[in-house]
Short mmCIF file of C-alpha atoms in Angstrom, two decimals:
data_model
loop_
_atom_site.label_atom_id
_atom_site.label_comp_id
_atom_site.label_asym_id
_atom_site.label_seq_id
_atom_site.Cartn_x
_atom_site.Cartn_y
_atom_site.Cartn_z
CA MET Z 1 -165.03 -50.53 -51.04
CA PRO Z 2 -163.83 -52.52 -54.08
CA TRP Z 3 -161.81 -55.74 -53.04
CA SER Z 4 -159.00 -54.06 -55.38
CA ALA Z 5 -158.49 -51.23 -53.13
CA ARG Z 6 -158.31 -53.70 -50.10
CA LYS Z 7 -155.64 -55.55 -51.84
CA HIS Z 8 -153.53 -52.22 -52.00
CA GLY Z 9 -153.53 -51.46 -48.28
CA GLN Z 10 -156.62 -49.56 -47.66
CA PRO Z 11 -158.52 -51.15 -44.86
CA ALA Z 12 -162.05 -52.85 -45.51
CA ASP Z 13 -165.09 -51.67 -44.06
CA THR Z 14 -166.22 -54.74 -42.20
CA ASN Z 15 -168.59 -52.50 -39.94
CA ARG Z 16 -171.36 -52.29 -42.35
CA SER Z 17 -174.48 -54.46 -43.15
CA ALA Z 18 -174.13 -56.04 -46.40
CA HIS Z 19 -176.95 -56.80 -48.82
CA ARG Z 20 -177.64 -60.31 -48.21
CA VAL Z 21 -178.56 -62.39 -51.33
CA SER Z 22 -178.84 -60.90 -54.89
CA GLY Z 23 -181.01 -63.92 -56.17
CA LYS Z 24 -181.89 -67.21 -55.07
CA GLY Z 25 -178.79 -68.99 -54.12
CA THR Z 26 -176.24 -66.52 -55.30
CA VAL Z 27 -174.12 -64.23 -53.44
CA SER Z 28 -173.94 -60.42 -54.49
CA ALA Z 29 -170.78 -58.84 -54.99
CA THR Z 30 -171.19 -56.77 -51.64
CA ASP Z 31 -171.34 -60.11 -49.92
CA GLU Z 32 -168.49 -61.37 -51.89
CA GLU Z 33 -166.31 -58.16 -50.79
CA LEU Z 34 -167.45 -58.66 -47.28
CA ILE Z 35 -166.23 -62.29 -47.20
CA ARG Z 36 -162.98 -61.72 -48.68
CA ALA Z 37 -162.44 -58.75 -46.22
CA LEU Z 38 -163.33 -60.90 -43.32
CA TYR Z 39 -160.96 -63.64 -44.33
CA ALA Z 40 -158.12 -61.22 -44.95
CA GLU Z 41 -158.22 -59.23 -41.91
CA HIS Z 42 -159.40 -62.14 -39.38
CA ALA Z 43 -158.71 -65.62 -40.89
CA GLY Z 44 -154.91 -65.88 -39.59
CA PRO Z 45 -155.69 -64.72 -35.95
CA LEU Z 46 -158.83 -66.78 -35.95
CA PHE Z 47 -156.94 -70.00 -37.04
CA HIS Z 48 -154.19 -69.59 -34.36
CA TYR Z 49 -157.01 -69.08 -31.82
CA ALA Z 50 -158.95 -72.01 -32.85
CA LEU Z 51 -155.73 -74.04 -33.22
CA ARG Z 52 -155.30 -73.47 -29.37
CA LEU Z 53 -158.80 -74.25 -28.64
CA THR Z 54 -158.71 -77.55 -30.57
CA SER Z 55 -155.57 -78.57 -29.04
CA GLY Z 56 -153.59 -78.27 -32.23
CA ASP Z 57 -156.02 -80.05 -34.46
CA ARG Z 58 -155.37 -78.36 -37.79
CA GLN Z 59 -158.40 -79.83 -39.61
CA TRP Z 60 -160.83 -78.98 -37.02
CA ALA Z 61 -159.24 -75.59 -36.57
CA GLU Z 62 -159.95 -74.59 -40.13
CA ASP Z 63 -163.40 -76.02 -39.76
CA VAL Z 64 -164.06 -73.81 -36.83
CA VAL Z 65 -162.69 -70.84 -38.72
CA GLN Z 66 -164.67 -71.73 -41.75
CA GLU Z 67 -167.96 -71.98 -39.59
CA THR Z 68 -167.24 -69.03 -37.80
CA LEU Z 69 -166.84 -66.71 -41.08
CA LEU Z 70 -169.85 -68.36 -42.42
CA ARG Z 71 -171.91 -67.18 -39.37
CA ALA Z 72 -170.29 -63.82 -39.51
CA TRP Z 73 -171.67 -63.73 -43.16
CA GLN Z 74 -174.99 -64.56 -42.02
CA HIS Z 75 -175.03 -62.06 -39.31
CA PRO Z 76 -173.64 -58.62 -40.98
CA THR Z 77 -175.50 -56.88 -38.24
CA ALA Z 78 -172.70 -58.33 -35.69
CA PHE Z 79 -170.26 -55.72 -37.28
CA GLU Z 80 -172.06 -52.40 -36.29
CA PRO Z 81 -169.67 -50.40 -34.28
CA ARG Z 82 -172.16 -50.30 -31.25
CA ARG Z 83 -171.61 -53.92 -30.79
CA GLY Z 84 -167.84 -53.92 -30.39
CA PRO Z 85 -164.82 -55.05 -32.32
CA ALA Z 86 -165.58 -57.52 -34.94
CA ARG Z 87 -162.71 -59.59 -33.88
CA ALA Z 88 -164.03 -60.06 -30.50
CA TRP Z 89 -167.19 -61.16 -31.85
CA LEU Z 90 -165.87 -63.83 -34.19
CA PHE Z 91 -163.42 -65.03 -31.40
CA THR Z 92 -166.67 -65.60 -29.19
CA VAL Z 93 -168.22 -67.29 -32.10
CA ALA Z 94 -165.43 -69.72 -32.32
CA ARG Z 95 -164.92 -70.39 -28.63
CA HIS Z 96 -168.65 -71.60 -28.53
CA LEU Z 97 -168.32 -73.97 -31.73
CA VAL Z 98 -165.66 -75.71 -29.80
CA ILE Z 99 -167.45 -75.84 -26.57
CA ASP Z 100 -170.35 -77.04 -28.42
CA ALA Z 101 -168.51 -79.80 -30.09
CA HIS Z 102 -167.01 -80.83 -26.81
CA ARG Z 103 -170.22 -81.31 -25.32
CA ALA Z 104 -171.47 -83.01 -28.45
CA ARG Z 105 -168.72 -85.45 -28.44
CA GLN Z 106 -169.36 -86.45 -24.77
CA ALA Z 107 -173.06 -86.79 -25.10
CA ARG Z 108 -172.72 -88.94 -28.65
CA PRO Z 109 -172.88 -92.70 -27.97
CA ALA Z 110 -169.94 -94.90 -28.43
CA GLU Z 111 -171.58 -97.95 -30.20
CA THR Z 112 -172.47 -97.85 -33.94
CA GLY Z 113 -174.84 -99.84 -36.35
CA GLY Z 114 -178.57 -100.28 -35.86
CA GLU Z 115 -178.70 -101.67 -32.25
CA ALA Z 116 -177.00 -98.65 -31.32
CA LEU Z 117 -179.05 -96.46 -33.19
CA GLU Z 118 -182.18 -98.49 -31.44
CA ARG Z 119 -180.65 -98.37 -28.15
CA ALA Z 120 -180.11 -94.43 -28.69
CA ALA Z 121 -183.92 -94.04 -29.67
CA GLN Z 122 -185.01 -95.60 -26.69
CA GLN Z 123 -182.62 -93.62 -23.99
CA THR Z 124 -184.81 -90.32 -23.48
CA VAL Z 125 -184.79 -87.97 -20.41
CA GLY Z 126 -186.75 -84.89 -19.82
CA GLU Z 127 -190.47 -83.96 -19.35
CA ASP Z 128 -191.84 -84.97 -22.19
CA GLN Z 129 -190.53 -88.58 -22.71
CA ILE Z 130 -193.13 -89.95 -25.14
CA GLU Z 131 -192.58 -86.97 -27.50
CA GLN Z 132 -188.91 -87.49 -27.36
CA ALA Z 133 -189.12 -91.30 -27.94
CA LEU Z 134 -191.31 -90.78 -30.97
CA GLN Z 135 -188.81 -88.21 -32.41
CA SER Z 136 -185.77 -90.43 -31.50
CA TRP Z 137 -187.52 -93.32 -33.32
CA ALA Z 138 -188.28 -91.22 -36.32
CA VAL Z 139 -184.59 -90.14 -36.34
CA ALA Z 140 -183.35 -93.71 -36.24
CA ASP Z 141 -185.85 -94.70 -39.05
CA ALA Z 142 -184.73 -91.71 -40.92
CA ILE Z 143 -181.11 -92.62 -40.41
CA ARG Z 144 -181.90 -96.21 -41.67
CA THR Z 145 -183.05 -94.79 -44.95
CA LEU Z 146 -179.66 -93.37 -45.91
CA SER Z 147 -177.09 -95.31 -48.01
CA PRO Z 148 -174.56 -97.31 -45.93
CA ASP Z 149 -171.62 -94.93 -47.02
CA HIS Z 150 -173.83 -91.97 -45.75
CA ARG Z 151 -174.76 -93.88 -42.53
CA ALA Z 152 -171.18 -94.65 -41.87
CA VAL Z 153 -169.79 -91.25 -42.17
CA LEU Z 154 -172.64 -89.79 -39.82
CA VAL Z 155 -172.01 -92.55 -37.64
CA GLU Z 156 -168.26 -91.72 -37.28
CA THR Z 157 -168.72 -87.85 -37.27
CA TYR Z 158 -171.66 -87.57 -35.10
CA TYR Z 159 -172.03 -90.65 -32.94
CA ARG Z 160 -168.41 -91.11 -32.38
CA GLY Z 161 -167.29 -87.49 -32.22
CA ARG Z 162 -164.45 -87.97 -34.79
CA THR Z 163 -163.23 -85.09 -36.73
CA MET Z 164 -163.49 -85.31 -40.49
CA ALA Z 165 -159.64 -86.15 -40.70
CA GLU Z 166 -160.08 -88.90 -38.09
CA ALA Z 167 -163.32 -90.32 -40.09
CA ALA Z 168 -161.27 -90.40 -43.21
CA ARG Z 169 -158.57 -92.51 -41.76
CA VAL Z 170 -161.22 -94.99 -40.09
CA LEU Z 171 -163.24 -95.54 -43.22
CA GLY Z 172 -160.10 -95.53 -45.47
CA ILE Z 173 -161.31 -92.90 -47.82
CA PRO Z 174 -160.12 -89.38 -48.65
CA LEU Z 175 -160.97 -86.41 -46.64
CA GLY Z 176 -162.74 -84.85 -49.41
CA THR Z 177 -164.80 -88.00 -49.85
CA VAL Z 178 -165.88 -87.58 -46.11
CA LYS Z 179 -166.92 -83.89 -46.15
CA SER Z 180 -169.21 -84.35 -49.50
CA ARG Z 181 -170.78 -87.61 -47.96
CA THR Z 182 -171.36 -85.98 -44.88
CA TYR Z 183 -172.97 -83.04 -46.79
CA TYR Z 184 -175.38 -85.02 -48.85
CA ALA Z 185 -176.12 -87.51 -45.93
CA LEU Z 186 -177.01 -84.45 -43.64
CA HIS Z 187 -179.38 -83.11 -46.72
CA ALA Z 188 -180.93 -86.63 -47.22
CA LEU Z 189 -181.31 -87.02 -43.40
CA ARG Z 190 -183.00 -83.56 -43.29
CA LEU Z 191 -185.32 -84.71 -46.08
CA ALA Z 192 -186.10 -87.96 -44.53
CA LEU Z 193 -186.92 -86.14 -41.09
CA GLN Z 194 -189.26 -83.55 -42.99
CA GLU Z 195 -191.01 -86.37 -44.67
CA ARG Z 196 -191.65 -87.73 -41.07
CA GLY Z 197 -192.95 -84.42 -39.60
CA ILE Z 198 -189.63 -83.51 -37.96
CA GLU Z 199 -188.23 -80.13 -38.55
CA PRO Z 200 -184.42 -80.44 -38.02
#
């Protein structure tokens, strides 16, 4: 159904599988329609739900909504009628994102800098401690290859568990800069890890 029909009050058909990608890196018209329909129908209630889950942190709630809708776009089969209501699936994904973030914050070391990364690399548990230690050292080595700006953003957002807004305040830079630096830092880190034989 065209987006213009959706704007005139006709319900969007979000219970269909969309054609994924029309070409490398481009979104098809069907995908754009699905994204718009999902956002129009579910973003408001999903934001209010995420706001409760994040204890009122508006920026984090917005990030949760964005990530949830991205996952919905990546998994259109989740909206098949046999799987139940789309909103239930979206709320479940949002809840899991918040739970995962809480767990990640609890697991991150509070220290920063090269010494903290070295200690984090040396702290391994589990069956295959040697393999984990080698991977941890490779990760610490890969992090050291990042620019100081990129490293600082990752330390604040991943190791200290700060939200993007908190990291912006601590680093004294605009929120948009934190977001773009985080994106490029993760991209550079992924490439550095691949060069070391680790698939993130």
